[in-house]
Amino acid sequence: MSALVLGAGGFLGLNLVDALIAAGEAPRCGRRRRSNVLALRQRRAALVPADLDIPEELAAAMTGCATVFHAAGHYPRLSRDRQRTMQTGLAQLGNVLDAAAGAGVRRLIYVSSTATVAPAPGRPSDERDVFAAAPGLGVYHDLKWAMESLALAEDRIEVIVACPGACLGPHDLRLGTSAVLVALARGLDPPHPDGVINPVDVRDVATALLRLAEHASPPRRVLLAAGNLRLHELLVALARRYGVAPPSRPLEDAEAVSLADAEEARAEAGGRRPSLSREIVDLVIHGVPLDAGLAARALGMRWRPLTETLDAADGWARRMRLIPERPFTQAAEP
Amino acid sequence: MTTLPIEERIVHMIAQLTPVRPAEIQMQHRLREDLGLDSVCSMELLSMLAEQMDLDVPIEEAMGITTVGEAVAMARRHLAARGA
């Protein structure tokens, strides 16, 4: 497989590069000028310029590639500017699709989000459940829905859409989903909403993407999640694991939205990163239980248990000095 | 730029990432608190340093760097280790 990984230096990207290397592949790793490529250099990976805003770079990076993994879809750090966010996300994805079509790429695996999964009354949602129109649940949901719609409308090349749940595991350098784990381990009590989340080991997501690339006739859209639980339930389990005080009660939905909006306004004005971001609130309060059985049936996926995922995330975070080196009491976890 | 001392090269890199003028950057400055580089920008700086000087810096080591002087010392260590 001659493959290009867009977003190779990111959380999922690094795990995907590791999975490809373990499978005997030598992927090209797309990078922007200012990407942190320390981990990729350590892997002796082939780095190629692939800025999503520069079509010529994308075209050159994809030349000769049969497969492109797109794990660099626009992730707005703040949900403050809807128009700009939508323009950026759609323009970048358009550039990727145009370059892939021009380069004769055989298959593009597009990493979307469970934000695109619509609720299904009376049952867990599965691949059939897509919002018929922009969900209107927040900027992040609308962006991911619009981008996935654009990807699925592509008819020049084969596009496969993967929707991973809340990824946990090693290499979350920007502290996305792992932020809750690190906060609890430090004895903090992060303000949080409550709702259904769909945790999944990032290494399993990488394996699933690899299998989607290799499959003779893969499903067009596949959900990747190891299970369903409530965020507060996970935080309580993490507090037990680290021997710290249990988290405070969850915020009401409206409280959480209001706090996140205020935090994002402060961050936009030049403050530090918001303590609670709007897209996390929206993902949690609108989260739905998922049935990821298709990934098991079509790709042979067997999801790691959550305890194994948390152990891996914890070990990595300790090596990175993100959480203090001290013993913790491991107790029963969901 | 490659003929400049390590200190000057790092100062120039920092100046690309922050509005701080090179003349104002001191070795004891903390990347985050004094120069305004958040954790992502700090890692970008160290990655830039590794690429420009062709250093093989483990990410664990880079995560422990907090000041300009520590970044310089790290670069020197790696250059010495490879006999440069």
CSV table of C-alpha atoms in Angstrom, one decimal:
chain,number,residue,atom,x,y,z
A,1,MET,CA,0.0,0.0,0.0
A,2,SER,CA,1.5,3.4,-1.0
A,3,ALA,CA,-0.2,5.6,1.6
A,4,LEU,CA,-0.2,9.2,2.7
A,5,VAL,CA,-1.3,10.1,6.2
A,6,LEU,CA,-2.7,13.7,6.6
A,7,GLY,CA,-2.5,14.7,10.3
A,8,ALA,CA,0.4,12.2,10.9
A,9,GLY,CA,1.8,14.2,13.8
A,10,GLY,CA,-1.5,14.3,15.7
A,11,PHE,CA,-3.0,12.0,18.3
A,12,LEU,CA,-4.7,9.6,15.9
A,13,GLY,CA,-2.2,10.2,13.2
A,14,LEU,CA,0.8,9.0,15.2
A,15,ASN,CA,-1.1,5.9,16.3
A,16,LEU,CA,-2.0,5.3,12.6
A,17,VAL,CA,1.6,5.7,11.5
A,18,ASP,CA,2.6,3.2,14.2
A,19,ALA,CA,0.0,0.7,12.9
A,20,LEU,CA,1.1,1.1,9.3
A,21,ILE,CA,4.8,0.7,10.2
A,22,ALA,CA,3.9,-2.4,12.3
A,23,ALA,CA,2.1,-3.8,9.2
A,24,GLY,CA,5.3,-3.4,7.2
A,25,GLU,CA,4.3,-0.2,5.4
A,26,ALA,CA,6.3,3.0,5.0
A,27,PRO,CA,3.7,5.7,4.9
A,28,ARG,CA,4.3,9.3,3.8
A,29,CYS,CA,3.5,11.6,6.6
A,30,GLY,CA,2.0,14.9,5.7
A,31,ARG,CA,3.1,17.9,7.7
A,32,ARG,CA,2.6,21.7,7.9
A,33,ARG,CA,5.5,24.1,8.2
A,34,ARG,CA,5.0,24.4,11.9
A,35,SER,CA,4.0,20.9,12.8
A,36,ASN,CA,5.6,19.2,15.7
A,37,VAL,CA,7.4,16.4,14.0
A,38,LEU,CA,9.6,15.1,16.8
A,39,ALA,CA,7.7,11.9,17.2
A,40,LEU,CA,7.7,11.3,13.4
A,41,ARG,CA,11.4,12.0,13.2
A,42,GLN,CA,12.0,9.4,15.9
A,43,ARG,CA,10.1,6.9,13.7
A,44,ARG,CA,12.3,7.8,10.7
A,45,ALA,CA,9.0,8.5,8.9
A,46,ALA,CA,9.1,10.1,5.4
A,47,LEU,CA,7.8,13.7,5.9
A,48,VAL,CA,6.2,15.6,3.1
A,49,PRO,CA,4.7,19.1,3.0
A,50,ALA,CA,1.0,18.8,2.9
A,51,ASP,CA,-0.7,22.0,4.1
A,52,LEU,CA,-4.4,21.6,3.6
A,53,ASP,CA,-4.6,25.3,2.5
A,54,ILE,CA,-2.0,24.7,-0.3
A,55,PRO,CA,-3.4,22.6,-3.1
A,56,GLU,CA,-0.1,22.3,-4.9
A,57,GLU,CA,1.5,20.7,-1.8
A,58,LEU,CA,-1.4,18.3,-1.4
A,59,ALA,CA,-1.1,17.3,-5.1
A,60,ALA,CA,2.6,16.7,-4.8
A,61,ALA,CA,2.2,14.8,-1.5
A,62,MET,CA,-0.4,12.4,-3.0
A,63,THR,CA,1.4,11.7,-6.3
A,64,GLY,CA,1.9,8.0,-6.6
A,65,CYS,CA,-0.3,7.2,-3.5
A,66,ALA,CA,-3.1,4.6,-3.8
A,67,THR,CA,-4.4,5.4,-0.3
A,68,VAL,CA,-4.9,8.6,1.6
A,69,PHE,CA,-5.8,8.7,5.3
A,70,HIS,CA,-7.3,12.0,6.1
A,71,ALA,CA,-7.0,12.5,9.9
A,72,ALA,CA,-6.5,16.2,9.7
A,73,GLY,CA,-10.0,17.5,9.3
A,74,HIS,CA,-10.5,21.0,10.7
A,75,TYR,CA,-11.0,20.9,14.4
A,76,PRO,CA,-12.1,24.4,15.6
A,77,ARG,CA,-10.5,25.0,19.0
A,78,LEU,CA,-13.2,27.7,19.7
A,79,SER,CA,-16.8,27.7,18.5
A,80,ARG,CA,-16.9,31.5,18.2
A,81,ASP,CA,-16.9,32.1,14.5
A,82,ARG,CA,-19.3,29.9,12.7
A,83,GLN,CA,-18.8,31.4,9.2
A,84,ARG,CA,-15.1,31.2,9.3
A,85,THR,CA,-15.0,27.8,10.8
A,86,MET,CA,-17.3,26.4,8.1
A,87,GLN,CA,-15.4,28.1,5.3
A,88,THR,CA,-12.1,26.8,6.6
A,89,GLY,CA,-13.2,23.2,7.1
A,90,LEU,CA,-15.0,22.9,3.8
A,91,ALA,CA,-12.3,24.6,1.8
A,92,GLN,CA,-9.6,22.4,3.3
A,93,LEU,CA,-11.6,19.2,2.7
A,94,GLY,CA,-12.4,20.4,-0.9
A,95,ASN,CA,-8.6,20.8,-1.5
A,96,VAL,CA,-7.9,17.3,-0.2
A,97,LEU,CA,-10.6,15.7,-2.4
A,98,ASP,CA,-9.5,17.7,-5.5
A,99,ALA,CA,-5.9,16.7,-4.9
A,100,ALA,CA,-6.8,13.1,-4.4
A,101,ALA,CA,-8.9,13.0,-7.5
A,102,GLY,CA,-6.2,14.7,-9.5
A,103,ALA,CA,-3.5,12.3,-8.3
A,104,GLY,CA,-5.5,9.2,-9.1
A,105,VAL,CA,-5.8,8.1,-5.4
A,106,ARG,CA,-7.7,4.8,-5.2
A,107,ARG,CA,-9.3,5.2,-1.8
A,108,LEU,CA,-9.5,8.0,0.7
A,109,ILE,CA,-10.3,7.2,4.3
A,110,TYR,CA,-11.9,10.3,5.9
A,111,VAL,CA,-11.9,10.5,9.7
A,112,SER,CA,-15.2,12.2,10.6
A,113,SER,CA,-16.8,12.3,14.1
A,114,THR,CA,-19.6,10.8,16.1
A,115,ALA,CA,-21.0,14.3,16.1
A,116,THR,CA,-22.6,13.4,12.7
A,117,VAL,CA,-24.5,10.4,14.2
A,118,ALA,CA,-28.2,11.1,14.7
A,119,PRO,CA,-30.2,9.7,17.6
A,120,ALA,CA,-32.3,6.7,16.9
A,121,PRO,CA,-35.4,6.4,19.0
A,122,GLY,CA,-35.6,3.1,21.0
A,123,ARG,CA,-32.2,1.7,20.0
A,124,PRO,CA,-28.5,2.6,19.9
A,125,SER,CA,-27.6,4.6,16.8
A,126,ASP,CA,-25.6,2.9,14.0
A,127,GLU,CA,-24.3,3.7,10.5
A,128,ARG,CA,-27.8,4.3,9.1
A,129,ASP,CA,-28.4,7.3,11.4
A,130,VAL,CA,-27.2,10.5,9.8
A,131,PHE,CA,-28.7,13.9,10.3
A,132,ALA,CA,-30.8,14.8,7.3
A,133,ALA,CA,-29.7,18.5,7.6
A,134,ALA,CA,-27.2,20.4,9.7
A,135,PRO,CA,-28.0,19.3,13.3
A,136,GLY,CA,-28.0,22.8,14.7
A,137,LEU,CA,-26.5,21.6,18.0
A,138,GLY,CA,-23.4,23.9,17.8
A,139,VAL,CA,-20.7,24.9,15.4
A,140,TYR,CA,-18.7,21.7,15.8
A,141,HIS,CA,-21.7,19.5,15.0
A,142,ASP,CA,-22.7,21.6,12.0
A,143,LEU,CA,-19.1,21.6,10.7
A,144,LYS,CA,-18.6,17.9,11.0
A,145,TRP,CA,-22.0,17.2,9.4
A,146,ALA,CA,-21.2,19.5,6.4
A,147,MET,CA,-17.7,18.0,6.0
A,148,GLU,CA,-19.0,14.5,6.1
A,149,SER,CA,-21.7,15.3,3.6
A,150,LEU,CA,-19.1,16.7,1.3
A,151,ALA,CA,-16.9,13.6,1.6
A,152,LEU,CA,-19.8,11.3,1.0
A,153,ALA,CA,-20.9,13.3,-2.1
A,154,GLU,CA,-17.5,12.7,-3.7
A,155,ASP,CA,-17.8,10.7,-6.9
A,156,ARG,CA,-14.4,11.0,-8.5
A,157,ILE,CA,-12.7,8.6,-6.0
A,158,GLU,CA,-13.7,6.1,-3.4
A,159,VAL,CA,-14.2,7.8,0.0
A,160,ILE,CA,-14.8,5.8,3.1
A,161,VAL,CA,-16.0,7.6,6.3
A,162,ALA,CA,-14.9,6.5,9.8
A,163,CYS,CA,-16.6,8.1,12.8
A,164,PRO,CA,-14.5,7.4,15.9
A,165,GLY,CA,-15.9,8.1,19.4
A,166,ALA,CA,-13.9,9.7,22.2
A,167,CYS,CA,-10.4,8.5,21.6
A,168,LEU,CA,-8.2,7.7,24.6
A,169,GLY,CA,-4.6,6.3,24.6
A,170,PRO,CA,-1.0,7.2,24.0
A,171,HIS,CA,0.3,10.3,22.0
A,172,ASP,CA,-2.5,12.8,22.9
A,173,LEU,CA,0.1,15.6,23.0
A,174,ARG,CA,-2.5,18.3,22.7
A,175,LEU,CA,-4.5,16.8,25.5
A,176,GLY,CA,-7.8,16.4,23.7
A,177,THR,CA,-9.9,13.7,25.3
A,178,SER,CA,-7.1,12.8,27.7
A,179,ALA,CA,-7.5,16.2,29.4
A,180,VAL,CA,-10.1,14.7,31.8
A,181,LEU,CA,-7.7,11.9,32.8
A,182,VAL,CA,-4.8,14.2,33.4
A,183,ALA,CA,-7.0,16.6,35.4
A,184,LEU,CA,-8.3,13.9,37.6
A,185,ALA,CA,-4.9,12.4,38.1
A,186,ARG,CA,-3.7,15.9,39.3
A,187,GLY,CA,-6.5,15.9,41.8
A,188,LEU,CA,-8.4,18.7,40.0
A,189,ASP,CA,-12.2,18.8,39.8
A,190,PRO,CA,-13.0,19.9,36.3
A,191,PRO,CA,-16.4,21.4,35.7
A,192,HIS,CA,-18.2,19.1,33.4
A,193,PRO,CA,-21.5,18.4,31.7
A,194,ASP,CA,-23.0,14.9,31.7
A,195,GLY,CA,-24.2,12.7,28.8
A,196,VAL,CA,-23.4,9.6,26.8
A,197,ILE,CA,-19.8,9.3,25.6
A,198,ASN,CA,-18.4,6.5,23.4
A,199,PRO,CA,-14.8,5.9,24.4
A,200,VAL,CA,-12.5,3.9,22.2
A,201,ASP,CA,-8.8,3.1,22.3
A,202,VAL,CA,-7.0,5.2,19.7
A,203,ARG,CA,-4.9,2.2,18.8
A,204,ASP,CA,-8.0,0.3,17.9
A,205,VAL,CA,-9.2,3.2,15.7
A,206,ALA,CA,-5.8,3.1,13.9
A,207,THR,CA,-6.3,-0.6,13.3
A,208,ALA,CA,-9.8,-0.1,12.0
A,209,LEU,CA,-8.5,2.6,9.6
A,210,LEU,CA,-5.9,0.2,8.3
A,211,ARG,CA,-8.4,-2.5,7.8
A,212,LEU,CA,-10.7,-0.1,5.9
A,213,ALA,CA,-7.8,0.7,3.6
A,214,GLU,CA,-7.1,-3.0,3.0
A,215,HIS,CA,-10.7,-4.3,2.7
A,216,ALA,CA,-11.8,-5.3,-0.7
A,217,SER,CA,-15.3,-3.9,-0.3
A,218,PRO,CA,-15.5,-1.8,2.9
A,219,PRO,CA,-18.6,-0.3,4.3
A,220,ARG,CA,-19.0,3.3,3.2
A,221,ARG,CA,-19.5,4.7,6.7
A,222,VAL,CA,-18.5,3.0,9.9
A,223,LEU,CA,-18.7,3.9,13.6
A,224,LEU,CA,-15.7,3.1,15.8
A,225,ALA,CA,-16.6,2.9,19.5
A,226,ALA,CA,-15.8,0.4,22.2
A,227,GLY,CA,-18.8,1.1,24.4
A,228,ASN,CA,-21.2,3.7,25.9
A,229,LEU,CA,-21.1,5.3,29.3
A,230,ARG,CA,-21.8,8.6,30.9
A,231,LEU,CA,-19.0,11.1,31.3
A,232,HIS,CA,-19.7,11.5,35.0
A,233,GLU,CA,-19.4,7.8,35.4
A,234,LEU,CA,-16.0,7.8,33.8
A,235,LEU,CA,-14.8,10.7,36.0
A,236,VAL,CA,-15.9,8.8,39.1
A,237,ALA,CA,-14.0,5.8,38.0
A,238,LEU,CA,-10.9,7.9,37.2
A,239,ALA,CA,-11.1,9.5,40.7
A,240,ARG,CA,-11.2,6.0,42.3
A,241,ARG,CA,-8.3,4.9,40.1
A,242,TYR,CA,-6.1,7.9,41.2
A,243,GLY,CA,-7.3,7.9,44.8
A,244,VAL,CA,-8.6,11.4,44.6
A,245,ALA,CA,-11.9,13.0,45.7
A,246,PRO,CA,-14.8,12.2,43.5
A,247,PRO,CA,-15.8,14.8,41.0
A,248,SER,CA,-18.5,17.4,41.8
A,249,ARG,CA,-22.0,16.9,40.4
A,250,PRO,CA,-22.2,17.5,36.7
A,251,LEU,CA,-23.3,20.9,35.4
A,252,GLU,CA,-26.8,21.2,34.0
A,253,ASP,CA,-26.8,21.4,30.2
A,254,ALA,CA,-27.6,25.1,30.2
A,255,GLU,CA,-25.0,25.8,32.9
A,256,ALA,CA,-22.4,23.9,30.9
A,257,VAL,CA,-23.2,25.8,27.7
A,258,SER,CA,-23.1,29.1,29.4
A,259,LEU,CA,-19.7,28.4,31.2
A,260,ALA,CA,-18.1,27.1,27.9
A,261,ASP,CA,-19.3,30.2,26.0
A,262,ALA,CA,-17.8,32.5,28.7
A,263,GLU,CA,-14.6,30.5,28.8
A,264,GLU,CA,-14.3,30.7,25.0
A,265,ALA,CA,-14.9,34.4,25.0
A,266,ARG,CA,-12.1,34.9,27.5
A,267,ALA,CA,-9.8,32.6,25.5
A,268,GLU,CA,-10.6,34.5,22.3
A,269,ALA,CA,-9.7,37.8,24.1
A,270,GLY,CA,-6.3,36.5,24.7
A,271,GLY,CA,-6.6,34.3,27.8
A,272,ARG,CA,-5.4,30.8,28.3
A,273,ARG,CA,-7.1,27.7,26.8
A,274,PRO,CA,-10.7,27.5,28.0
A,275,SER,CA,-11.3,25.2,31.0
A,276,LEU,CA,-14.3,23.9,29.3
A,277,SER,CA,-14.8,24.2,25.5
A,278,ARG,CA,-18.1,24.5,23.7
A,279,GLU,CA,-17.6,21.6,21.3
A,280,ILE,CA,-16.9,19.2,24.3
A,281,VAL,CA,-20.1,20.3,26.0
A,282,ASP,CA,-22.1,19.9,22.8
A,283,LEU,CA,-20.6,16.4,22.1
A,284,VAL,CA,-21.4,15.3,25.7
A,285,ILE,CA,-24.8,16.7,26.2
A,286,HIS,CA,-26.0,15.5,22.7
A,287,GLY,CA,-24.1,12.2,22.9
A,288,VAL,CA,-26.0,9.1,21.9
A,289,PRO,CA,-25.4,5.4,22.6
A,290,LEU,CA,-23.8,3.7,19.6
A,291,ASP,CA,-23.9,0.3,18.1
A,292,ALA,CA,-20.5,-0.3,16.6
A,293,GLY,CA,-21.3,-3.9,15.5
A,294,LEU,CA,-20.6,-3.2,11.8
A,295,ALA,CA,-16.9,-2.6,12.6
A,296,ALA,CA,-16.8,-5.9,14.4
A,297,ARG,CA,-18.6,-7.8,11.6
A,298,ALA,CA,-17.0,-6.1,8.5
A,299,LEU,CA,-13.5,-5.4,9.9
A,300,GLY,CA,-13.2,-8.0,12.6
A,301,MET,CA,-12.6,-5.4,15.2
A,302,ARG,CA,-12.3,-6.5,18.9
A,303,TRP,CA,-12.2,-3.5,21.1
A,304,ARG,CA,-9.8,-3.3,24.0
A,305,PRO,CA,-11.4,-3.0,27.4
A,306,LEU,CA,-11.5,0.5,28.9
A,307,THR,CA,-9.2,-0.4,31.7
A,308,GLU,CA,-6.5,-1.4,29.2
A,309,THR,CA,-7.0,1.8,27.4
A,310,LEU,CA,-6.8,3.9,30.5
A,311,ASP,CA,-3.6,2.0,31.6
A,312,ALA,CA,-2.0,2.9,28.2
A,313,ALA,CA,-3.1,6.6,28.5
A,314,ASP,CA,-1.8,6.8,32.0
A,315,GLY,CA,1.6,5.2,31.2
A,316,TRP,CA,2.1,7.6,28.3
A,317,ALA,CA,1.0,10.6,30.3
A,318,ARG,CA,3.5,9.7,33.1
A,319,ARG,CA,6.3,9.3,30.6
A,320,MET,CA,5.4,12.8,29.3
A,321,ARG,CA,5.3,14.2,32.9
A,322,LEU,CA,1.8,15.3,32.3
A,323,ILE,CA,0.7,13.6,35.6
A,324,PRO,CA,2.8,13.3,38.7
A,325,GLU,CA,4.8,10.1,39.5
A,326,ARG,CA,3.0,8.8,42.5
A,327,PRO,CA,1.2,5.6,43.3
A,328,PHE,CA,-2.6,5.4,42.8
A,329,THR,CA,-5.2,3.0,44.0
A,330,GLN,CA,-6.7,1.0,41.2
A,331,ALA,CA,-10.3,0.2,41.9
A,332,ALA,CA,-13.1,-1.3,39.9
A,333,GLU,CA,-13.9,0.6,36.7
A,334,PRO,CA,-16.7,0.5,34.3
B,1,MET,CA,21.7,31.3,9.8
B,2,THR,CA,23.4,27.9,10.2
B,3,THR,CA,26.7,29.5,11.1
B,4,LEU,CA,25.2,31.4,14.0
B,5,PRO,CA,25.8,30.2,17.6
B,6,ILE,CA,23.1,27.9,19.0
B,7,GLU,CA,21.8,30.6,21.3
B,8,GLU,CA,21.2,33.0,18.4
B,9,ARG,CA,19.6,30.4,16.3
B,10,ILE,CA,17.1,29.5,19.0
B,11,VAL,CA,16.4,33.1,19.7
B,12,HIS,CA,15.6,33.7,16.0
B,13,MET,CA,13.3,30.7,16.0
B,14,ILE,CA,11.4,32.0,19.1
B,15,ALA,CA,11.0,35.3,17.4
B,16,GLN,CA,9.2,33.6,14.5
B,17,LEU,CA,6.7,32.2,17.0
B,18,THR,CA,6.1,35.2,19.3
B,19,PRO,CA,5.9,39.0,19.0
B,20,VAL,CA,8.9,39.2,21.4
B,21,ARG,CA,11.9,40.9,19.8
B,22,PRO,CA,15.1,38.8,19.6
B,23,ALA,CA,17.1,41.4,21.6
B,24,GLU,CA,14.7,41.0,24.5
B,25,ILE,CA,14.9,37.2,24.7
B,26,GLN,CA,17.1,35.9,27.6
B,27,MET,CA,18.4,32.5,28.4
B,28,GLN,CA,16.5,32.3,31.7
B,29,HIS,CA,13.2,33.2,30.1
B,30,ARG,CA,10.5,30.6,30.5
B,31,LEU,CA,8.9,29.6,27.2
B,32,ARG,CA,5.4,29.7,28.5
B,33,GLU,CA,5.2,32.3,31.3
B,34,ASP,CA,7.8,34.8,30.0
B,35,LEU,CA,7.6,34.4,26.2
B,36,GLY,CA,3.9,33.4,25.9
B,37,LEU,CA,4.5,30.1,24.0
B,38,ASP,CA,1.7,27.7,24.9
B,39,SER,CA,2.5,24.0,25.1
B,40,VAL,CA,1.7,23.5,21.4
B,41,CYS,CA,4.0,26.4,20.4
B,42,SER,CA,6.8,25.2,22.7
B,43,MET,CA,6.7,21.8,21.0
B,44,GLU,CA,6.7,23.4,17.6
B,45,LEU,CA,9.8,25.4,18.6
B,46,LEU,CA,11.7,22.3,19.8
B,47,SER,CA,10.6,20.4,16.7
B,48,MET,CA,11.8,23.3,14.5
B,49,LEU,CA,15.1,23.2,16.4
B,50,ALA,CA,15.5,19.5,15.9
B,51,GLU,CA,14.8,19.8,12.2
B,52,GLN,CA,17.1,22.7,11.6
B,53,MET,CA,20.0,21.2,13.5
B,54,ASP,CA,19.1,17.6,12.5
B,55,LEU,CA,18.8,16.4,16.1
B,56,ASP,CA,17.0,13.2,17.2
B,57,VAL,CA,15.2,14.5,20.3
B,58,PRO,CA,12.9,12.1,22.2
B,59,ILE,CA,9.5,13.7,22.8
B,60,GLU,CA,9.8,12.9,26.5
B,61,GLU,CA,12.9,15.0,26.7
B,62,ALA,CA,11.3,17.9,24.8
B,63,MET,CA,8.4,17.9,27.1
B,64,GLY,CA,10.7,18.6,30.0
B,65,ILE,CA,12.2,21.8,28.5
B,66,THR,CA,10.8,25.0,30.1
B,67,THR,CA,13.4,27.7,29.5
B,68,VAL,CA,15.4,29.1,26.5
B,69,GLY,CA,18.6,28.0,28.3
B,70,GLU,CA,17.3,24.4,28.7
B,71,ALA,CA,16.6,24.3,25.0
B,72,VAL,CA,20.1,25.5,24.2
B,73,ALA,CA,21.6,22.9,26.6
B,74,MET,CA,19.5,20.2,25.0
B,75,ALA,CA,20.7,21.1,21.6
B,76,ARG,CA,24.3,21.1,22.8
B,77,ARG,CA,23.9,17.7,24.4
B,78,HIS,CA,22.6,16.2,21.3
B,79,LEU,CA,25.2,17.8,19.1
B,80,ALA,CA,27.9,16.5,21.5
B,81,ALA,CA,26.4,13.0,21.5
B,82,ARG,CA,26.7,12.7,17.7
B,83,GLY,CA,30.2,14.2,17.8
B,84,ALA,CA,29.4,17.5,16.0
